[in-house]
């Protein structure tokens, strides 16, 4: 997120910043907390994006950046966003429309020549969908080889407050592109470094002469500050430099300097951000208007808003003097309060002198379990068994062994999330009952690729519901009661934050006194600083509870045509899904050379053995026992690739079978050549780079033509790879089924499709991998397509063969080429 106009304001007032220089020769170390998504965007958009992602090259960039930062004495802590809060959904939908649907529509409505220009591609960029798992994979590999110098954190929700809180504990700077970090503050936080303000300097060997200096120096070689191209702006270091020759300068913006310049207390900076406009407050608030449209003149530039808000806060002017309808005031106040609280960071107070700043418990790096916002997301099934409707504990009703298993499942999933083995995008279904499939460049006239993997998402939602519980969607039928407590609000079936919701009591005084507009802020601040202030215990026995029936549902957000739509999807229970794939309720295990069966578990599936979970994984992807045997010799990356491709080929075949007369459905299906081109786009020979060394494998650098069909094929397979990987993560099978994204090159895929690299070499991938991809799927491919020119030539040749068989035989005879190069045929080759 970011404060509207603040970046421009900081650029216009250079006196608010200071410049720091780090050198590889210095002995002191500095801590950087790097905003993960700012880091990804900075690197990915320096690479060609339109082909689906240059993940091989991305691995090299990440490695070079990390090594360069370590060389100048930086200790790195990367922070990635957790699940998105509901208050940000409108912003997420707007971003999806602008960053995915808009560029896709423009791309497919533009001629092939125009859309291939660097300017067009630079102005309509879409982040490749597998950039996140590739980044996590690479950072985890580097972390293992640079122990103590690299940490990776996954936030409880929005990553910005988490990053600043972590920076305060470490005495670190935050490196990012979001201006929010100039407003967020906590004790020990050293300030915000914009990525674009970073400048690398390298020293190179250069011949010098006596005339270049006023005093005499020996002629020869000497280290001098480098000129371009050995000076790089941004986080990417200049090429062809060694770590001992590097130095880094950057600009720092601190909240203290900003508050002093604006002459407002530093504690009011979050309110300034909310009023100026951020991702939470810059939304509709009555009559379709944005909150900021009610506060500022329409022609006011964004940076001028900062001065306006700071002036208003200084003079304590009332915002109610604006032309705001009385009915909108309460809604506006609630919006401002909610958006302000996104900046709130609890004060850290160690319980003892020996208390460590980080990891007070294995479940969270910053918070104790009773204060961690992430813990309630994984505790619904446990919480449901702690209290009955009359307020008594169920210790006698719940077997202790079952409770221990539920607690073990919760801890295992949380530890998987903290270790980077459970995507934050998955956790949206636990946090808010929502799903946001990653989209890429795709034909806006076709059905979105996200629909083809919906069954996979239903499976992992059902598994998570079985393990820890999804947010309840309750159809309430309130029983009639004449006496309901006025000061107690029973919240049933809400998210974790709503379960601890405080009802702010408005005391009535004189008739002139209006409602306390700051009551929501006071209540939220009480909860922030005193977690025990809310009604966390069981409901009162005197309270009348609604009769409710739990229904597991999630809301998916995806593209339909040229709009972002939301659709509620019913999630079946895990037992229903398991019974559908095996009527006898038997599951085959994947133990080598054995064929034994186990009953479908009544306990949480995630407590079962890896073999049972792997068997469920295969069945969820509609695979049979034959597939199990065919995939035994594959690497974890090859296994996921084969399963994703099989899912895609089978889906398109079944979709075409629903309407055999549809030419469009038949054309969507893949050819055998296209499948082989896909497997050749992975560099299977570099999968062994697990020691953190600098990968130096060759990366294809060509720029093949950008064809509509090839773009659509790429979008389809990326969607399937991502969804199958997420299912493997939920089933805790990352060690057996791993993402191959870091081995994939979109340019290479397009180059093979367009024959820019010639035919696929036979040794590019193994025969075992091909067999695993197509075994039992003989009817999924369609015949190779020919262009109109090729069809016309073929028809012409066929007609000539009938009319003049002797001439056809003569024309097909081998051609003779001269010794000087073969003339015309020597230049073109044998056609």
GROMACS .gro file of N, CA and C in nm, residues 491-563:
model
  219
  491UNK      N    1  -2.129  -1.247   1.869
  491UNK     CA    2  -2.081  -1.258   1.732
  491UNK      C    3  -2.062  -1.405   1.701
  492UNK      N    4  -2.135  -1.455   1.602
  492UNK     CA    5  -2.130  -1.597   1.569
  492UNK      C    6  -2.087  -1.615   1.426
  493UNK      N    7  -1.986  -1.701   1.405
  493UNK     CA    8  -1.945  -1.735   1.270
  493UNK      C    9  -1.871  -1.626   1.198
  494UNK      N   10  -1.795  -1.543   1.269
  494UNK     CA   11  -1.719  -1.436   1.204
  494UNK      C   12  -1.572  -1.473   1.198
  495UNK      N   13  -1.493  -1.380   1.140
  495UNK     CA   14  -1.350  -1.400   1.138
  495UNK      C   15  -1.293  -1.376   1.277
  496UNK      N   16  -1.165  -1.399   1.293
  496UNK     CA   17  -1.102  -1.392   1.425
  496UNK      C   18  -1.110  -1.252   1.483
  497UNK      N   19  -1.099  -1.148   1.399
  497UNK     CA   20  -1.104  -1.014   1.452
  497UNK      C   21  -1.246  -0.981   1.498
  498UNK      N   22  -1.346  -1.028   1.425
  498UNK     CA   23  -1.483  -1.000   1.462
  498UNK      C   24  -1.521  -1.072   1.590
  499UNK      N   25  -1.460  -1.187   1.618
  499UNK     CA   26  -1.494  -1.261   1.737
  499UNK      C   27  -1.454  -1.184   1.863
  500UNK      N   28  -1.359  -1.093   1.851
  500UNK     CA   29  -1.317  -1.016   1.965
  500UNK      C   30  -1.364  -0.871   1.955
  501UNK      N   31  -1.471  -0.853   1.878
  501UNK     CA   32  -1.519  -0.718   1.852
  501UNK      C   33  -1.576  -0.656   1.978
  502UNK      N   34  -1.542  -0.531   2.006
  502UNK     CA   35  -1.595  -0.458   2.119
  502UNK      C   36  -1.711  -0.373   2.075
  503UNK      N   37  -1.813  -0.366   2.158
  503UNK     CA   38  -1.925  -0.277   2.132
  503UNK      C   39  -1.899  -0.151   2.210
  504UNK      N   40  -1.867  -0.044   2.141
  504UNK     CA   41  -1.835   0.081   2.207
  504UNK      C   42  -1.962   0.147   2.254
  505UNK      N   43  -1.973   0.164   2.385
  505UNK     CA   44  -2.095   0.218   2.444
  505UNK      C   45  -2.094   0.369   2.430
  506UNK      N   46  -2.202   0.427   2.382
  506UNK     CA   47  -2.218   0.571   2.370
  506UNK      C   48  -2.302   0.620   2.486
  507UNK      N   49  -2.242   0.699   2.571
  507UNK     CA   50  -2.314   0.750   2.687
  507UNK      C   51  -2.393   0.873   2.647
  508UNK      N   52  -2.515   0.878   2.691
  508UNK     CA   53  -2.601   0.991   2.659
  508UNK      C   54  -2.586   1.098   2.765
  509UNK      N   55  -2.571   1.220   2.722
  509UNK     CA   56  -2.560   1.333   2.813
  509UNK      C   57  -2.671   1.431   2.785
  510UNK      N   58  -2.634   1.555   2.766
  510UNK     CA   59  -2.733   1.656   2.733
  510UNK      C   60  -2.779   1.639   2.591
  511UNK      N   61  -2.884   1.704   2.554
  511UNK     CA   62  -2.938   1.693   2.419
  511UNK      C   63  -2.843   1.751   2.316
  512UNK      N   64  -2.754   1.844   2.360
  512UNK     CA   65  -2.661   1.905   2.265
  512UNK      C   66  -2.547   1.812   2.229
  513UNK      N   67  -2.522   1.712   2.315
  513UNK     CA   68  -2.410   1.622   2.288
  513UNK      C   69  -2.447   1.519   2.183
  514UNK      N   70  -2.364   1.509   2.079
  514UNK     CA   71  -2.386   1.409   1.976
  514UNK      C   72  -2.312   1.281   2.009
  515UNK      N   73  -2.322   1.184   1.920
  515UNK     CA   74  -2.250   1.058   1.943
  515UNK      C   75  -2.100   1.079   1.939
  516UNK      N   76  -2.030   0.998   2.016
  516UNK     CA   77  -1.884   1.006   2.022
  516UNK      C   78  -1.827   0.945   1.894
  517UNK      N   79  -1.784   1.031   1.802
  517UNK     CA   80  -1.737   0.983   1.673
  517UNK      C   81  -1.603   0.909   1.685
  518UNK      N   82  -1.532   0.927   1.796
  518UNK     CA   83  -1.405   0.858   1.814
  518UNK      C   84  -1.420   0.727   1.890
  519UNK      N   85  -1.543   0.687   1.920
  519UNK     CA   86  -1.563   0.563   1.996
  519UNK      C   87  -1.504   0.441   1.926
  520UNK      N   88  -1.522   0.424   1.793
  520UNK     CA   89  -1.460   0.308   1.728
  520UNK      C   90  -1.308   0.308   1.739
  521UNK      N   91  -1.247   0.429   1.729
  521UNK     CA   92  -1.102   0.437   1.740
  521UNK      C   93  -1.056   0.404   1.880
  522UNK      N   94  -1.130   0.454   1.981
  522UNK     CA   95  -1.093   0.426   2.119
  522UNK      C   96  -1.103   0.277   2.149
  523UNK      N   97  -1.210   0.215   2.100
  523UNK     CA   98  -1.226   0.073   2.124
  523UNK      C   99  -1.118  -0.009   2.058
  524UNK      N  100  -1.085   0.026   1.934
  524UNK     CA  101  -0.980  -0.049   1.863
  524UNK      C  102  -0.845  -0.030   1.929
  525UNK      N  103  -0.817   0.092   1.977
  525UNK     CA  104  -0.690   0.115   2.045
  525UNK      C  105  -0.684   0.040   2.178
  526UNK      N  106  -0.797   0.029   2.247
  526UNK     CA  107  -0.799  -0.050   2.371
  526UNK      C  108  -0.764  -0.195   2.341
  527UNK      N  109  -0.820  -0.248   2.232
  527UNK     CA  110  -0.790  -0.386   2.197
  527UNK      C  111  -0.645  -0.401   2.156
  528UNK      N  112  -0.589  -0.296   2.091
  528UNK     CA  113  -0.451  -0.303   2.044
  528UNK      C  114  -0.353  -0.309   2.161
  529UNK      N  115  -0.377  -0.226   2.264
  529UNK     CA  116  -0.283  -0.217   2.375
  529UNK      C  117  -0.320  -0.308   2.492
  530UNK      N  118  -0.444  -0.354   2.497
  530UNK     CA  119  -0.487  -0.443   2.603
  530UNK      C  120  -0.568  -0.555   2.543
  531UNK      N  121  -0.504  -0.661   2.496
  531UNK     CA  122  -0.576  -0.768   2.427
  531UNK      C  123  -0.681  -0.834   2.514
  532UNK      N  124  -0.671  -0.819   2.648
  532UNK     CA  125  -0.768  -0.883   2.735
  532UNK      C  126  -0.890  -0.798   2.762
  533UNK      N  127  -0.900  -0.682   2.694
  533UNK     CA  128  -1.012  -0.592   2.720
  533UNK      C  129  -1.140  -0.637   2.653
  534UNK      N  130  -1.134  -0.729   2.561
  534UNK     CA  131  -1.253  -0.772   2.488
  534UNK      C  132  -1.317  -0.892   2.551
  535UNK      N  133  -1.439  -0.924   2.510
  535UNK     CA  134  -1.511  -1.041   2.562
  535UNK      C  135  -1.459  -1.168   2.499
  536UNK      N  136  -1.343  -1.217   2.550
  536UNK     CA  137  -1.280  -1.334   2.491
  536UNK      C  138  -1.329  -1.465   2.550
  537UNK      N  139  -1.404  -1.457   2.658
  537UNK     CA  140  -1.453  -1.578   2.722
  537UNK      C  141  -1.577  -1.630   2.656
  538UNK      N  142  -1.640  -1.731   2.713
  538UNK     CA  143  -1.761  -1.788   2.656
  538UNK      C  144  -1.878  -1.693   2.672
  539UNK      N  145  -1.978  -1.701   2.586
  539UNK     CA  146  -2.094  -1.616   2.599
  539UNK      C  147  -2.169  -1.647   2.726
  540UNK      N  148  -2.240  -1.548   2.772
  540UNK     CA  149  -2.318  -1.564   2.895
  540UNK      C  150  -2.430  -1.664   2.875
  541UNK      N  151  -2.462  -1.734   2.984
  541UNK     CA  152  -2.569  -1.832   2.975
  541UNK      C  153  -2.704  -1.766   2.957
  542UNK      N  154  -2.714  -1.637   2.996
  542UNK     CA  155  -2.842  -1.568   2.982
  542UNK      C  156  -2.865  -1.516   2.842
  543UNK      N  157  -2.759  -1.513   2.760
  543UNK     CA  158  -2.773  -1.459   2.625
  543UNK      C  159  -2.847  -1.559   2.537
  544UNK      N  160  -2.929  -1.507   2.449
  544UNK     CA  161  -3.004  -1.591   2.355
  544UNK      C  162  -2.922  -1.609   2.229
  545UNK      N  163  -2.887  -1.731   2.196
  545UNK     CA  164  -2.803  -1.761   2.081
  545UNK      C  165  -2.888  -1.790   1.959
  546UNK      N  166  -2.840  -1.751   1.840
  546UNK     CA  167  -2.912  -1.785   1.718
  546UNK      C  168  -2.897  -1.932   1.685
  547UNK      N  169  -2.996  -1.985   1.620
  547UNK     CA  170  -2.987  -2.120   1.567
  547UNK      C  171  -2.918  -2.110   1.432
  548UNK      N  172  -2.800  -2.170   1.419
  548UNK     CA  173  -2.720  -2.151   1.299
  548UNK      C  174  -2.676  -2.284   1.242
  549UNK      N  175  -2.659  -2.284   1.114
  549UNK     CA  176  -2.612  -2.401   1.042
  549UNK      C  177  -2.491  -2.359   0.961
  550UNK      N  178  -2.378  -2.426   0.983
  550UNK     CA  179  -2.256  -2.390   0.914
  550UNK      C  180  -2.258  -2.441   0.771
  551UNK      N  181  -2.220  -2.354   0.679
  551UNK     CA  182  -2.204  -2.391   0.540
  551UNK      C  183  -2.069  -2.336   0.493
  552UNK      N  184  -1.986  -2.425   0.445
  552UNK     CA  185  -1.853  -2.384   0.399
  552UNK      C  186  -1.864  -2.329   0.258
  553UNK      N  187  -1.835  -2.203   0.245
  553UNK     CA  188  -1.837  -2.138   0.114
  553UNK      C  189  -1.719  -2.042   0.107
  554UNK      N  190  -1.670  -2.022  -0.013
  554UNK     CA  191  -1.567  -1.922  -0.037
  554UNK      C  192  -1.611  -1.837  -0.156
  555UNK      N  193  -1.554  -1.720  -0.163
  555UNK     CA  194  -1.583  -1.628  -0.274
  555UNK      C  195  -1.459  -1.617  -0.361
  556UNK      N  196  -1.475  -1.651  -0.487
  556UNK     CA  197  -1.364  -1.642  -0.582
  556UNK      C  198  -1.372  -1.511  -0.659
  557UNK      N  199  -1.259  -1.449  -0.680
  557UNK     CA  200  -1.248  -1.326  -0.758
  557UNK      C  201  -1.165  -1.357  -0.882
  558UNK      N  202  -1.224  -1.339  -0.997
  558UNK     CA  203  -1.157  -1.375  -1.121
  558UNK      C  204  -1.211  -1.287  -1.234
  559UNK      N  205  -1.155  -1.306  -1.353
  559UNK     CA  206  -1.196  -1.227  -1.470
  559UNK      C  207  -1.313  -1.293  -1.541
  560UNK      N  208  -1.412  -1.214  -1.571
  560UNK     CA  209  -1.520  -1.257  -1.659
  560UNK      C  210  -1.536  -1.150  -1.767
  561UNK      N  211  -1.492  -1.186  -1.888
  561UNK     CA  212  -1.491  -1.085  -1.993
  561UNK      C  213  -1.386  -0.980  -1.963
  562UNK      N  214  -1.431  -0.857  -1.948
  562UNK     CA  215  -1.339  -0.748  -1.917
  562UNK      C  216  -1.366  -0.690  -1.778
  563UNK      N  217  -1.427  -0.771  -1.690
  563UNK     CA  218  -1.458  -0.725  -1.555
  563UNK      C  219  -1.402  -0.823  -1.452
   0.00000   0.00000   0.00000
